[in-house]
Amino acid sequence: MVRRILITAGLVLALTVGECRGDRIILMSGATYTGEVVETDASRVVFLAYMSGSETRLTFPRSAVRRIERSADGAGSDEDDAAERRRQEDERERAAQEEAARLEREARERANVVVATMHGAFGEEILPIGLERVIEAADERGAEYIVLDIDSSGGAVWAATRMMELIEESSDRFRFVAVVRRGISASIWPIFSSHDVFVLPRSEVGAAVIFNSLNGEVKAKFNSAAAATLGSVAETRGHSADVVRAMIIGPAELYVMERVGGKTEFYSSEPAASVRSPRVRRLDDAESVLTLTAQEMDRYGIGALLETGAGDELARALGASRWVESEIDASSMGRWAEECARRRTQTEELGTLLVQEVADFKRISGSGQRGAVDDMLDSTANLRRLITRYAGAANKCHECYPDFQEQVDAETLRETQLKIGEIQDAIRARRRTRD
């Protein structure tokens, strides 16, 4: 009886040891089998698995196998290890190729065009801070083109000049394209700062004399300086500085000479007879300010005429192989105009309140009535908070309108702050003495 038990135990032990010895295959799913590797290549693994005391032949795709662990006495392990390394290298290469394809697909789908909608008056609906945000969006998206959709009768020159500067600062990163529906007065600063100018059939460009309160001589110098600055930028884009000058300076003249082959040359005075061709025309005299129609812009090579200015038409005109416009940035200029108008209203309301509060403070603090001054601790704290709110609102307003005129000047605020501090210190000192 004892002998029979020992034999049975020996058989169980032999089977157990047999199942624990041998190769191990571990699948991607986490399942593990013990047995013997029969065959392996780049596409599959044939495995003889020990299962419940019997042997079962299993075949697994290579892609389903995480790894193979060989027994110490397993034959051919070096060859199989090399095959495993090759398989893993193949998988890494395939993953790298898939990632490269994904990135390339995303790059094709990513918008490479950002639109800045400039409709309205410069300094009101059209503000530099809006263009700044458009340029930031273009940077984030890795855009190639920024389209300026311009429909304006003019406005504040400070806003147009700042936009010219923003375009100039980022002109090495983007190609600026002006599409002009109407480009009068201040509009010409972003128009002639752009690399490419396109006009729609009923558009007009020009009439950019700067109106201000300066006397005649000083005003002439101001206009001349503005024309020189914009003309210099325009020339770097391939536009004529003489055209710019005639649009800004009233007494300026402009002549155009059309040569054979379609080449156009501009002159600020009548060309000498020796260089003049029969096709010379005076576009502007000393009594007017240059304004050009879309057809004239196109005829003289200043801006190309388009039918609608739609994206596909622009892409063809520019020779762009890819043209995908961002869908979320076209209204950015309008949103910032609304935000800035809100900031200005808030600042003006706080300013009106602050003017009254400062006047009351000066009246009471200068009255000499001790009781009245002693009761000012709470009101001075409120006034200080109001000053802080106003200063913060004014700073945000200046981001939109650099020339915003504050209702309370900085010196008055500084003096009021100092006086508040003196009164608060005096009140607290008297209260401590009473206590």
Coordinates of C-alpha atoms in Angstrom, one line a residue, residues 2 24 54 61 70 105 128 135 138 151 169 192 194 212 228-229 268 293 298 311 322 337 373 426:
V2 CA 2.8 2.4 1.0
R24 CA 7.7 29.8 -22.1
S54 CA -0.8 16.4 -22.4
P61 CA 1.0 35.1 -35.2
R70 CA 14.0 29.8 -23.6
R105 CA -1.6 63.9 -42.6
P128 CA -3.9 96.9 -33.6
I135 CA -0.6 87.1 -35.7
A138 CA -0.9 82.4 -37.0
D151 CA -13.3 97.3 -46.2
E169 CA 7.9 93.0 -37.6
F192 CA 1.0 98.8 -49.0
S194 CA 1.5 93.7 -47.5
N212 CA -5.2 117.2 -37.9
A228 CA 8.3 108.7 -46.5
T229 CA 7.8 106.0 -43.7
S268 CA 6.7 112.1 -59.1
T293 CA -10.2 102.5 -59.0
D298 CA -4.9 96.4 -62.0
G311 CA -9.9 81.3 -51.1
R322 CA -2.2 74.3 -50.4
A337 CA -13.1 95.6 -31.1
V373 CA -11.9 113.9 9.0
A426 CA -3.4 110.2 11.5

